[in-house]
XYZ file of C-alpha atoms in Angstrom:
274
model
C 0.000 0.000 0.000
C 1.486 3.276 -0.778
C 2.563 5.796 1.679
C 0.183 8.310 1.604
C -3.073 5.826 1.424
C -1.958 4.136 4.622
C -3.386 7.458 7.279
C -7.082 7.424 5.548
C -6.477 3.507 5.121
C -9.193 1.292 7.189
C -7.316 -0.851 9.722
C -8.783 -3.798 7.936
C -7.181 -2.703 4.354
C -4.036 -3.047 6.071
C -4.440 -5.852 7.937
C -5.111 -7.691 4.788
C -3.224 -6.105 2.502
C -1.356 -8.673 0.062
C -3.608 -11.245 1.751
C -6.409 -12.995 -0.028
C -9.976 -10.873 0.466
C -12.114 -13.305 -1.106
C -12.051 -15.814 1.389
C -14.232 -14.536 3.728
C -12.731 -13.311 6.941
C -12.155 -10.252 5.364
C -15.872 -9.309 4.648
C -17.287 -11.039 8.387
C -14.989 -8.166 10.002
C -15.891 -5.611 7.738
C -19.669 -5.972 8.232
C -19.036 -7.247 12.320
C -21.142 -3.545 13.082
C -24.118 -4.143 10.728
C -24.774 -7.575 11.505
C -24.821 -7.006 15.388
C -26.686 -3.853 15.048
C -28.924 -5.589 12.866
C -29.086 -8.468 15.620
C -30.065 -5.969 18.501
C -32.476 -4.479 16.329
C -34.099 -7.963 15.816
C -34.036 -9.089 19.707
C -35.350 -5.826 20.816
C -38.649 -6.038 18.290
C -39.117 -9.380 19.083
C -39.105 -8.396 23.142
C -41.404 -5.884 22.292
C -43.661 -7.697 20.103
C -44.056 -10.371 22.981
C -44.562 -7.418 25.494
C -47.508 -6.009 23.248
C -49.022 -9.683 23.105
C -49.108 -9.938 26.667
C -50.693 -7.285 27.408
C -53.535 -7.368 24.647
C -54.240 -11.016 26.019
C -54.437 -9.428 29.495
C -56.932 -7.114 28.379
C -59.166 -9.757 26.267
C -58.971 -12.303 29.091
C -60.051 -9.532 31.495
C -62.959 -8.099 29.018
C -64.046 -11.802 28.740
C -64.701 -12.587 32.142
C -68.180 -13.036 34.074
C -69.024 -10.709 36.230
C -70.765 -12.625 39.176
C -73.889 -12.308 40.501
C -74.589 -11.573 44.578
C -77.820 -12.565 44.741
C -79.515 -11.923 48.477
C -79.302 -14.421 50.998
C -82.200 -14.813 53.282
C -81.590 -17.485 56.586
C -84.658 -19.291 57.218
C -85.323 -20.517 60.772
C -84.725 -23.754 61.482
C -87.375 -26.000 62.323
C -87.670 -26.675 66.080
C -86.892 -30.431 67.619
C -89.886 -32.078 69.003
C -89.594 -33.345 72.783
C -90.040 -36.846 72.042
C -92.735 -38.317 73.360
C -93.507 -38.849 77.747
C -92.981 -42.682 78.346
C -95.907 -44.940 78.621
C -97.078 -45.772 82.501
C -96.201 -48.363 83.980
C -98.475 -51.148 84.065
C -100.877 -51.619 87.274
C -99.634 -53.686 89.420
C -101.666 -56.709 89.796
C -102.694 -57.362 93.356
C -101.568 -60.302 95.007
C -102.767 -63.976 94.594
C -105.401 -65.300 96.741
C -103.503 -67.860 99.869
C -103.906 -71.450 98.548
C -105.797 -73.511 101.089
C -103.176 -75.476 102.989
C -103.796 -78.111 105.787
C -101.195 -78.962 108.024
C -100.357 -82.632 108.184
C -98.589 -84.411 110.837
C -96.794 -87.902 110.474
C -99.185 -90.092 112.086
C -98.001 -92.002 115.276
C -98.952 -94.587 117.231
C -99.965 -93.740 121.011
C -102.745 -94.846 123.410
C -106.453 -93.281 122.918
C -106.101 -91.917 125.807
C -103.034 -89.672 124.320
C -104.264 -88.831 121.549
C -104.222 -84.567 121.896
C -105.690 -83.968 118.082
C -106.716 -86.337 116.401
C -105.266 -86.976 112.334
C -106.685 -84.759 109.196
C -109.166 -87.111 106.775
C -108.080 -88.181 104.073
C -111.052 -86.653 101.746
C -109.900 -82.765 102.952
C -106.048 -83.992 102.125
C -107.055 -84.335 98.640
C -108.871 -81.220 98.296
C -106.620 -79.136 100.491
C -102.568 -78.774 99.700
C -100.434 -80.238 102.340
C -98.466 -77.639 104.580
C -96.851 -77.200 107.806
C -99.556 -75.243 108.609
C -103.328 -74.632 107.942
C -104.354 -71.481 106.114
C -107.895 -70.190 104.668
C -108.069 -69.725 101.012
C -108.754 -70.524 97.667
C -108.149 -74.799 96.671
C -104.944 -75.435 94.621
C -105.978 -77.005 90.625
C -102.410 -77.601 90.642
C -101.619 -79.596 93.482
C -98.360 -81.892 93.284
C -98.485 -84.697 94.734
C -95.433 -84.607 96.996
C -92.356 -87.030 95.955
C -92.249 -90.688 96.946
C -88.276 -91.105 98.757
C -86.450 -93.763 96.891
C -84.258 -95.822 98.924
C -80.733 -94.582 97.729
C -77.953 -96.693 96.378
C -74.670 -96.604 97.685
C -72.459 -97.461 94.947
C -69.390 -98.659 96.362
C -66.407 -96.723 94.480
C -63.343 -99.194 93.107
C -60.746 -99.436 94.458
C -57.535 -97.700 93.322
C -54.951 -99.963 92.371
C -51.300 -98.914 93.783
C -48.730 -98.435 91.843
C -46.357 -101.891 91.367
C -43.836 -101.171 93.985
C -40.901 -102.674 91.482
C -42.024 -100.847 88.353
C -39.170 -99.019 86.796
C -39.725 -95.742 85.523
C -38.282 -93.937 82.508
C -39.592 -90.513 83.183
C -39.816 -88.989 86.452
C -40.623 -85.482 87.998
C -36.973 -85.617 89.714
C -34.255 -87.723 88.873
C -31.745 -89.450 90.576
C -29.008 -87.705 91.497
C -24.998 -87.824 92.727
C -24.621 -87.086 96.209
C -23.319 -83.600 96.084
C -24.405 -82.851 92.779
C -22.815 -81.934 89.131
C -20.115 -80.402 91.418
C -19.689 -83.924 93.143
C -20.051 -86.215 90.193
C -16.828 -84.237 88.197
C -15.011 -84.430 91.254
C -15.640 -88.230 91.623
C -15.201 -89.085 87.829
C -12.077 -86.777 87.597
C -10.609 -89.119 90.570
C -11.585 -92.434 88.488
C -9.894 -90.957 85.475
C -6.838 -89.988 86.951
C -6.606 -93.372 88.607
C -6.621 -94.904 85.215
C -5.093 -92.153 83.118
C -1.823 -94.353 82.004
C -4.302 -97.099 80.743
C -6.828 -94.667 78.631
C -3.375 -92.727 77.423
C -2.173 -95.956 75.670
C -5.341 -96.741 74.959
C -5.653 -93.426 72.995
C -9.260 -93.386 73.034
C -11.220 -89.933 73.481
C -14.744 -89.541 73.245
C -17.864 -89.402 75.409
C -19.779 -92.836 76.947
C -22.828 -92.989 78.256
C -23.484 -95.151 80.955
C -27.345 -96.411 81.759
C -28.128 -97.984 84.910
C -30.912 -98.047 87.322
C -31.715 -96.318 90.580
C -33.709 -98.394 93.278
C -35.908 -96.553 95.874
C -33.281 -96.822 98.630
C -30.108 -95.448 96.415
C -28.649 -98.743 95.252
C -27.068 -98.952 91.734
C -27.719 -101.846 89.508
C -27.715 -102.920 85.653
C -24.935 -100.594 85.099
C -23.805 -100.395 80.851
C -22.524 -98.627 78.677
C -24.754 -97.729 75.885
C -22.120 -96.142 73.800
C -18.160 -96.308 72.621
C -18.700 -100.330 74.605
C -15.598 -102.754 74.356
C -13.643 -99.101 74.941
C -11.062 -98.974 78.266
C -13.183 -95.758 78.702
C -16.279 -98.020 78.560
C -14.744 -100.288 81.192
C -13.741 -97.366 83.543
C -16.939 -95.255 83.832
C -19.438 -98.776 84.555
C -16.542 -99.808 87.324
C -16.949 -96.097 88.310
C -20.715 -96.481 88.554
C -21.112 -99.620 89.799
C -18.379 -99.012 92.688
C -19.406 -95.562 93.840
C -21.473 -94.196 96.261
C -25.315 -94.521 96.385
C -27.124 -91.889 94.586
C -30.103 -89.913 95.702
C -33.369 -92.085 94.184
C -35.671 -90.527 91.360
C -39.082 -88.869 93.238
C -42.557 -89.327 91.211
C -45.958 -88.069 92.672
C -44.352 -87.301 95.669
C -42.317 -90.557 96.542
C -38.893 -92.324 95.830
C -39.244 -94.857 92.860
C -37.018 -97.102 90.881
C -35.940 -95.093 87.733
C -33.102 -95.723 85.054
C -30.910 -93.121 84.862
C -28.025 -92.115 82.066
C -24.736 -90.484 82.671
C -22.467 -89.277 80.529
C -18.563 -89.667 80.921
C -16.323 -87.824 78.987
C -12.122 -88.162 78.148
C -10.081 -86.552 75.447
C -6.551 -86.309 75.121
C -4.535 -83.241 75.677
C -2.044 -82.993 72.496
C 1.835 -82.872 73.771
């Protein structure tokens, strides 16, 4: 650009002077102003235009609306409650029955004429007359019972109750047998049986629990004593001799009183690893 074009020059001339104008930058900046002018122009008629619609709609919705009508209210008085009705009377009260005609009867008994104070009712006024323990005046009774006839009473003779077999065995009692002392005396005495034998179960090498089932008698004694598990076992062997040697036990109690009962207790050895 020559020298003395360059003051009245735009400053987009120069800034694309020798550069190609044609390929578009060059006219987007050139006509930047108009287009956002233009742009304004358009946003602030369309703000407008929705401004004016508003407010014409206002005015149609208002003109459009019903006026409404107050018509006069008038209260009316309510209609009164009616007392309900006074209750009926009551009934008259019927006067009292006329006395039945009662004679009084005495058991007749045998005395001398001489005794005789007043002597027995007929039998014709019994049957027209009801039978009291005392005469009264009155009207004769159409519905006169004839009094009951005694029946000699039967006394039926209630059977017997059949105790309880003295040697029956029971399987379930209220209470049963116990060690003397109790859980705390039973360890104690099995621990003492064990460690008695402990070399013997140790080679053994048997661990485990047996149960041992025996009976009870009414006076404590110990009898039928076997193992019901781990049998043929040394620990087997140990807890029946421990059963069948110890002390006796405290019998089962059923209704009140000792019985025979079986009872099964459990015996129990492991082996502590080394």
């Amino acid at each position: 650009m020559e020298t003395n074009k360059i003051l009245s020059a735009d400053i987009l001339d120069i800034l694309f002077e020798g550069k190609n104008k044609e390929y578009g930058a060059y006219e987007l900046r050139k006509t930047y102003n108009k287009r956002i002018g233009l742009a304004l122009i358009i946003t602030a008629s369309l703000a407008l235009l929705i401004f004016v619609g508003s407010v014409i709609a206002k005015n149609i919705e208002d003109a459009s609306a019903t006026t409404l009508e107050v018509k006069d209210l008038s209260l009316e008085e309510a209609p009164k409650e009616e007392k309900p009705p006074p209750p009926p009377p009551p009934p008259p009260k019927l006067p009292p029955p006329p006395p039945i005609q009662t004679i009084q009867f005495t058991p007749p008994k045998i005395v001398k004429d001489e005794e005789v104070v007043k002597p027995p009712v007929e039998n014709e006024k019994l049957e027209e007359a009801k039978v009291d323990v005392k005469t009264v005046e009155g009207v004769k009774d159409v519905g006169i019972v004839a009094p009951p006839v005694e029946e000699k009473s039967q006394v039926v003779e209630a059977p017997k109750v059949v105790a309880e077999d003295e040697d029956k065995v029971f399987t379930k009692v209220e209470i049963e047998a116990s060690f003397p002392g109790g859980d705390a005396g039973w360890a104690r005495y099995v621990k003492k049986a064990i460690e008695a034998n402990i070399d013997e179960l140790t080679e053994a090498g048997e661990s485990g629990t047996c149960r041992v089932r025996f009976i009870v008698s009414k006076d404590g004694t110990v009898s039928n004593v076997e193992a019901t598990t781990m049998k043929g076992t040394k620990l087997a062997e140990i807890s029946v001799n421990a059963i069948r040697k110890g002390p006796p036990w405290k019998p089962a109690q059923q209704n009140g009183r000792q019985v025979n009962a079986y009872r099964e207790q459990p015996v129990t050895f492991t082996i502590q690893d080394q």
